[in-house]
Amino acid sequence: MKPQDVLKHKPLVLTEYQRAAYFRDGYLVLESYVSPDWLSRLRAAMTEVVDRSRAETRSGDVFVLEQGHSASDPRLHRVTSPQDQHPAFWDFMSDPIMTDLVADVVGPDVKFHHAKLNVKAGKGSREFKWHQDIQAWPHTDYSPVTVGVYIDGCSDEQGPLAFVPGSHEGPLYTMYDEKGGFAVALREADARQIRDSEVKRATGGPGTTLLLNCRTIHGSTQNRSSAARPLLLPVYSSADSFCYVPSPITSPHMGDIVRGKPATYASFDLRPCELPPDWRAGYRAPWSLQQESEKARMAM
């Protein structure tokens, strides 16, 4: 569903001002949106899932490990598809606290696409370079939105998500590096155009929640604190928006209508979108290519 059609429906959670800000800036930050009860359930679920990672010695389909990970000191970058690892995550992602919020920016009929839990362990967890999301999972329109929930909050030194306001209305940049690898990162020449004075960083206490449009340029720096920065990141779209390439992040819940009803027709935005690689030959995580590109640049 396109913004002009979404705006025909009255908001359920957001004020009219907040919704207008999301469509204007390409993101919105809601302080302390998630209740303490939900946060308690999410923390308990996260603890159980992280404990399971103690047996892992290398990154795999579920756990992406940080350097120094061990059974005695589990250090995670990411848990892939957390809704399939513990029922509390899916209970939360399919609850009106999330689906009504999403409906305010995608329309009354809401579809789930995928999710990640970026734990981002403390003491130097990796950055994620400036990028846009939609090139990794192109849809027939640009309604997809990522909802980010800081489970424990986030300070400046923890590597908060950062955004370039209004960039969702600008061009879609290539997410391929100079060697043709799908690094999900702006090339250096494109990234240099971003001025620090225009960047906004999202910090806040536990439960602070972000809405991020799929075209918005964003990234995060290293977590330099001693505490992890768990950020739950489910992705939704309007029900009439369809992903037209297979996703490397799969789930039995992908495509579930979590609010409203299924679409009878597809919504189309004719602005072009770059395609990701054909992942049938195997999926390679983009941060591995980001790290390789950075090492190559430093060696020059």
Short mmCIF file of C-alpha atoms in Angstrom, two decimals:
data_model
loop_
_atom_site.label_atom_id
_atom_site.label_comp_id
_atom_site.label_asym_id
_atom_site.label_seq_id
_atom_site.Cartn_x
_atom_site.Cartn_y
_atom_site.Cartn_z
CA MET A 1 0.00 0.00 0.00
CA LYS A 2 1.31 3.45 -0.89
CA PRO A 3 1.52 6.31 1.64
CA GLN A 4 -1.39 8.25 0.16
CA ASP A 5 -3.60 5.19 0.65
CA VAL A 6 -2.33 4.52 4.18
CA LEU A 7 -3.17 8.08 5.17
CA LYS A 8 -6.83 7.50 4.31
CA HIS A 9 -7.05 5.34 7.45
CA LYS A 10 -7.09 6.87 10.93
CA PRO A 11 -4.03 6.00 13.06
CA LEU A 12 -4.46 3.51 15.88
CA VAL A 13 -1.33 4.15 17.93
CA LEU A 14 0.51 7.13 16.50
CA THR A 15 -0.65 10.72 16.49
CA GLU A 16 -1.22 12.35 13.11
CA TYR A 17 1.93 14.37 13.75
CA GLN A 18 4.01 11.24 14.43
CA ARG A 19 2.73 9.49 11.35
CA ALA A 20 3.45 12.53 9.19
CA ALA A 21 6.97 12.64 10.66
CA TYR A 22 7.54 8.99 9.69
CA PHE A 23 6.53 9.58 6.09
CA ARG A 24 8.55 12.81 5.95
CA ASP A 25 11.77 11.55 7.57
CA GLY A 26 11.70 7.83 6.77
CA TYR A 27 11.94 6.85 10.44
CA LEU A 28 10.33 7.50 13.82
CA VAL A 29 11.57 6.95 17.40
CA LEU A 30 9.08 6.18 20.20
CA GLU A 31 10.52 6.41 23.71
CA SER A 32 9.58 3.59 26.12
CA TYR A 33 6.89 2.22 23.81
CA VAL A 34 7.06 -1.41 24.96
CA SER A 35 5.69 -2.19 28.44
CA PRO A 36 7.84 -3.57 31.29
CA ASP A 37 5.83 -6.82 31.24
CA TRP A 38 6.64 -7.45 27.59
CA LEU A 39 10.27 -6.49 28.11
CA SER A 40 10.52 -9.00 30.95
CA ARG A 41 9.19 -11.77 28.69
CA LEU A 42 11.53 -10.80 25.86
CA ARG A 43 14.57 -10.74 28.16
CA ALA A 44 13.74 -14.17 29.54
CA ALA A 45 13.36 -15.56 26.03
CA MET A 46 16.61 -13.93 24.93
CA THR A 47 18.47 -15.41 27.89
CA GLU A 48 17.27 -18.90 26.98
CA VAL A 49 18.27 -18.50 23.33
CA VAL A 50 21.68 -17.00 24.13
CA ASP A 51 22.36 -19.87 26.55
CA ARG A 52 21.83 -22.30 23.66
CA SER A 53 24.58 -20.54 21.73
CA ARG A 54 27.18 -21.61 24.31
CA ALA A 55 27.55 -24.91 22.47
CA GLU A 56 28.33 -23.20 19.15
CA THR A 57 31.88 -22.72 17.93
CA ARG A 58 31.19 -21.04 14.58
CA SER A 59 28.47 -18.94 13.02
CA GLY A 60 25.60 -20.83 11.42
CA ASP A 61 22.04 -20.45 10.24
CA VAL A 62 20.75 -19.31 13.64
CA PHE A 63 23.64 -17.82 15.60
CA VAL A 64 26.10 -15.25 14.24
CA LEU A 65 29.00 -15.21 16.69
CA GLU A 66 31.22 -12.31 17.65
CA GLN A 67 34.98 -12.67 18.06
CA GLY A 68 35.80 -14.21 21.43
CA HIS A 69 32.57 -16.19 21.75
CA SER A 70 32.87 -19.16 24.11
CA ALA A 71 30.75 -21.42 26.28
CA SER A 72 31.71 -19.42 29.36
CA ASP A 73 31.28 -16.03 27.67
CA PRO A 74 28.68 -16.18 24.88
CA ARG A 75 29.18 -13.25 22.49
CA LEU A 76 26.58 -12.90 19.77
CA HIS A 77 26.13 -10.51 16.92
CA ARG A 78 22.79 -11.88 15.80
CA VAL A 79 20.09 -14.49 16.30
CA THR A 80 18.38 -15.17 12.97
CA SER A 81 14.59 -15.65 12.99
CA PRO A 82 14.20 -15.40 16.78
CA GLN A 83 10.44 -16.02 16.39
CA ASP A 84 11.34 -19.60 15.44
CA GLN A 85 13.69 -20.02 18.41
CA HIS A 86 11.32 -19.08 21.23
CA PRO A 87 7.52 -18.66 21.20
CA ALA A 88 7.63 -15.41 23.21
CA PHE A 89 9.15 -13.60 20.25
CA TRP A 90 6.35 -14.61 17.89
CA ASP A 91 3.75 -13.83 20.55
CA PHE A 92 5.19 -10.32 20.68
CA MET A 93 5.59 -9.84 16.93
CA SER A 94 2.01 -10.90 16.24
CA ASP A 95 0.48 -8.97 19.17
CA PRO A 96 -1.49 -5.75 18.55
CA ILE A 97 1.25 -3.81 20.37
CA MET A 98 3.25 -4.38 17.19
CA THR A 99 0.70 -5.00 14.47
CA ASP A 100 -1.45 -1.94 15.27
CA LEU A 101 1.67 0.20 15.30
CA VAL A 102 2.75 -1.16 11.93
CA ALA A 103 -0.75 -0.67 10.52
CA ASP A 104 -0.37 3.07 11.10
CA VAL A 105 2.41 3.20 8.49
CA VAL A 106 1.60 0.35 6.06
CA GLY A 107 -2.20 0.19 6.18
CA PRO A 108 -4.74 -1.97 8.03
CA ASP A 109 -3.71 -5.30 6.49
CA VAL A 110 -0.26 -6.32 7.71
CA LYS A 111 2.06 -9.10 6.53
CA PHE A 112 5.11 -10.48 8.36
CA HIS A 113 8.30 -10.93 6.34
CA HIS A 114 11.27 -11.85 8.58
CA ALA A 115 13.04 -10.93 11.82
CA LYS A 116 16.43 -10.75 13.48
CA LEU A 117 17.64 -10.20 17.03
CA ASN A 118 20.83 -8.17 16.84
CA VAL A 119 22.34 -8.83 20.24
CA LYS A 120 25.51 -6.83 19.50
CA ALA A 121 27.64 -8.03 22.42
CA GLY A 122 29.67 -5.45 24.31
CA LYS A 123 33.39 -4.67 24.15
CA GLY A 124 33.78 -3.94 20.48
CA SER A 125 31.00 -5.65 18.53
CA ARG A 126 31.17 -4.88 14.85
CA GLU A 127 29.66 -1.90 13.10
CA PHE A 128 27.25 -2.08 10.19
CA LYS A 129 28.04 0.38 7.43
CA TRP A 130 25.63 2.82 5.83
CA HIS A 131 23.10 0.92 3.75
CA GLN A 132 19.51 0.62 2.60
CA ASP A 133 17.43 -2.50 3.27
CA ILE A 134 15.06 -2.96 0.38
CA GLN A 135 17.72 -4.08 -2.13
CA ALA A 136 18.18 -7.22 -0.01
CA TRP A 137 14.48 -8.16 -0.21
CA PRO A 138 12.77 -6.14 -2.99
CA HIS A 139 8.99 -5.87 -2.86
CA THR A 140 6.40 -4.70 -5.33
CA ASP A 141 6.14 -1.43 -3.38
CA TYR A 142 8.09 0.39 -0.70
CA SER A 143 5.76 -0.20 2.23
CA PRO A 144 8.08 -2.63 4.12
CA VAL A 145 9.01 -1.29 7.54
CA THR A 146 11.45 -2.57 10.12
CA VAL A 147 10.40 -2.16 13.75
CA GLY A 148 13.36 -1.98 16.10
CA VAL A 149 12.88 -2.58 19.83
CA TYR A 150 15.76 -1.80 22.20
CA ILE A 151 15.12 -4.49 24.82
CA ASP A 152 17.56 -3.00 27.33
CA GLY A 153 17.78 0.50 25.91
CA CYS A 154 20.74 1.99 24.06
CA SER A 155 23.29 4.70 24.87
CA ASP A 156 25.57 6.61 22.51
CA GLU A 157 28.54 4.32 23.20
CA GLN A 158 26.55 1.16 22.40
CA GLY A 159 26.41 1.80 18.68
CA PRO A 160 22.83 3.05 18.25
CA LEU A 161 21.04 2.93 14.96
CA ALA A 162 21.68 6.10 12.96
CA PHE A 163 19.61 7.50 10.09
CA VAL A 164 19.84 10.02 7.27
CA PRO A 165 16.46 11.80 7.47
CA GLY A 166 14.62 12.07 4.19
CA SER A 167 16.94 9.68 2.37
CA HIS A 168 14.01 7.33 1.65
CA GLU A 169 12.87 9.91 -0.92
CA GLY A 170 16.26 9.95 -2.60
CA PRO A 171 17.98 7.40 -4.83
CA LEU A 172 18.48 3.73 -4.10
CA TYR A 173 22.23 3.11 -4.12
CA THR A 174 23.96 -0.07 -5.20
CA MET A 175 24.56 -2.51 -2.36
CA TYR A 176 27.27 -4.34 -4.32
CA ASP A 177 30.91 -3.53 -3.57
CA GLU A 178 33.48 -2.70 -6.24
CA LYS A 179 34.30 -6.40 -6.68
CA GLY A 180 30.67 -7.37 -7.23
CA GLY A 181 30.02 -8.76 -3.74
CA PHE A 182 26.63 -8.06 -2.20
CA ALA A 183 27.96 -6.26 0.89
CA VAL A 184 24.73 -4.36 1.74
CA ALA A 185 26.76 -1.18 2.17
CA LEU A 186 27.12 2.09 0.32
CA ARG A 187 30.33 2.36 -1.65
CA GLU A 188 32.90 4.77 -0.21
CA ALA A 189 32.17 7.46 -2.81
CA ASP A 190 28.47 7.38 -1.96
CA ALA A 191 29.02 7.22 1.80
CA ARG A 192 31.26 10.30 1.68
CA GLN A 193 28.26 12.37 0.61
CA ILE A 194 26.67 11.85 4.06
CA ARG A 195 27.45 14.76 6.38
CA ASP A 196 27.60 14.00 10.10
CA SER A 197 25.55 17.13 10.78
CA GLU A 198 22.53 15.58 9.05
CA VAL A 199 22.72 12.19 10.81
CA LYS A 200 20.26 11.38 13.60
CA ARG A 201 21.02 8.69 16.19
CA ALA A 202 18.36 6.76 18.08
CA THR A 203 19.07 6.28 21.76
CA GLY A 204 16.69 5.70 24.65
CA GLY A 205 15.73 3.54 27.57
CA PRO A 206 14.33 0.00 27.60
CA GLY A 207 11.39 -0.42 25.25
CA THR A 208 12.37 2.46 22.98
CA THR A 209 11.02 1.51 19.57
CA LEU A 210 11.98 2.63 16.07
CA LEU A 211 10.09 2.54 12.79
CA LEU A 212 12.42 2.44 9.77
CA ASN A 213 11.32 2.74 6.15
CA CYS A 214 12.94 0.20 3.83
CA ARG A 215 14.56 2.90 1.64
CA THR A 216 16.10 4.97 4.47
CA ILE A 217 19.90 5.08 4.67
CA HIS A 218 20.99 3.83 8.09
CA GLY A 219 23.82 2.09 9.91
CA SER A 220 25.46 1.70 13.32
CA THR A 221 28.90 1.99 14.87
CA GLN A 222 30.72 -0.48 17.11
CA ASN A 223 29.39 -1.22 20.57
CA ARG A 224 32.21 0.13 22.71
CA SER A 225 30.47 -0.34 26.05
CA SER A 226 30.70 -3.42 28.26
CA ALA A 227 26.97 -4.17 27.91
CA ALA A 228 25.22 -5.83 24.97
CA ARG A 229 22.75 -3.85 22.86
CA PRO A 230 19.93 -6.29 22.04
CA LEU A 231 17.72 -4.92 19.29
CA LEU A 232 14.74 -6.96 18.09
CA LEU A 233 14.08 -6.28 14.38
CA PRO A 234 10.91 -7.73 12.84
CA VAL A 235 10.06 -6.64 9.29
CA TYR A 236 6.50 -6.18 8.02
CA SER A 237 4.77 -4.88 4.90
CA SER A 238 1.28 -4.12 3.74
CA ALA A 239 -0.58 -7.31 2.81
CA ASP A 240 -0.70 -6.21 -0.84
CA SER A 241 3.08 -5.86 -1.05
CA PHE A 242 4.87 -8.96 -2.33
CA CYS A 243 8.53 -9.93 -2.20
CA TYR A 244 9.53 -10.90 -5.73
CA VAL A 245 12.79 -12.72 -4.96
CA PRO A 246 13.42 -15.56 -2.47
CA SER A 247 14.71 -14.40 0.90
CA PRO A 248 17.84 -15.98 2.41
CA ILE A 249 16.26 -15.52 5.85
CA THR A 250 13.35 -17.94 5.94
CA SER A 251 10.69 -18.81 8.49
CA PRO A 252 7.42 -20.76 8.62
CA HIS A 253 5.86 -17.41 9.55
CA MET A 254 7.06 -15.61 6.43
CA GLY A 255 4.00 -14.25 4.63
CA ASP A 256 1.67 -14.64 7.63
CA ILE A 257 -1.08 -12.03 7.74
CA VAL A 258 -0.76 -10.78 11.32
CA ARG A 259 -3.46 -8.14 11.08
CA GLY A 260 -6.44 -7.67 8.79
CA LYS A 261 -6.93 -9.81 5.71
CA PRO A 262 -4.92 -11.12 2.73
CA ALA A 263 -4.71 -9.00 -0.41
CA THR A 264 -6.72 -9.63 -3.56
CA TYR A 265 -4.47 -7.45 -5.72
CA ALA A 266 -0.83 -6.42 -5.48
CA SER A 267 0.35 -2.86 -4.88
CA PHE A 268 3.01 -1.66 -7.34
CA ASP A 269 5.48 1.21 -7.04
CA LEU A 270 7.18 1.54 -10.41
CA ARG A 271 10.40 3.08 -9.06
CA PRO A 272 13.11 0.51 -9.85
CA CYS A 273 14.97 -1.50 -7.22
CA GLU A 274 18.31 -3.31 -7.51
CA LEU A 275 18.12 -7.09 -7.09
CA PRO A 276 20.18 -9.17 -4.66
CA PRO A 277 22.17 -12.22 -5.80
CA ASP A 278 20.55 -15.55 -6.57
CA TRP A 279 20.95 -17.21 -3.17
CA ARG A 280 20.16 -20.71 -4.41
CA ALA A 281 23.89 -21.36 -4.65
CA GLY A 282 24.29 -20.48 -0.96
CA TYR A 283 23.88 -17.45 1.27
CA ARG A 284 26.85 -15.36 2.35
CA ALA A 285 26.28 -12.88 5.15
CA PRO A 286 26.84 -9.26 4.04
CA TRP A 287 28.97 -8.28 7.04
CA SER A 288 31.63 -10.80 5.96
CA LEU A 289 31.96 -8.90 2.68
CA GLN A 290 31.92 -5.59 4.56
CA GLN A 291 34.83 -6.80 6.69
CA GLU A 292 36.76 -8.02 3.65
CA SER A 293 36.23 -4.70 1.85
CA GLU A 294 37.43 -2.81 4.91
CA LYS A 295 40.55 -4.98 5.25
CA ALA A 296 41.34 -4.53 1.56
CA ARG A 297 40.94 -0.76 1.85
CA MET A 298 43.22 -0.61 4.92
CA ALA A 299 45.88 -2.66 3.11
CA MET A 300 46.06 -0.24 0.19
#
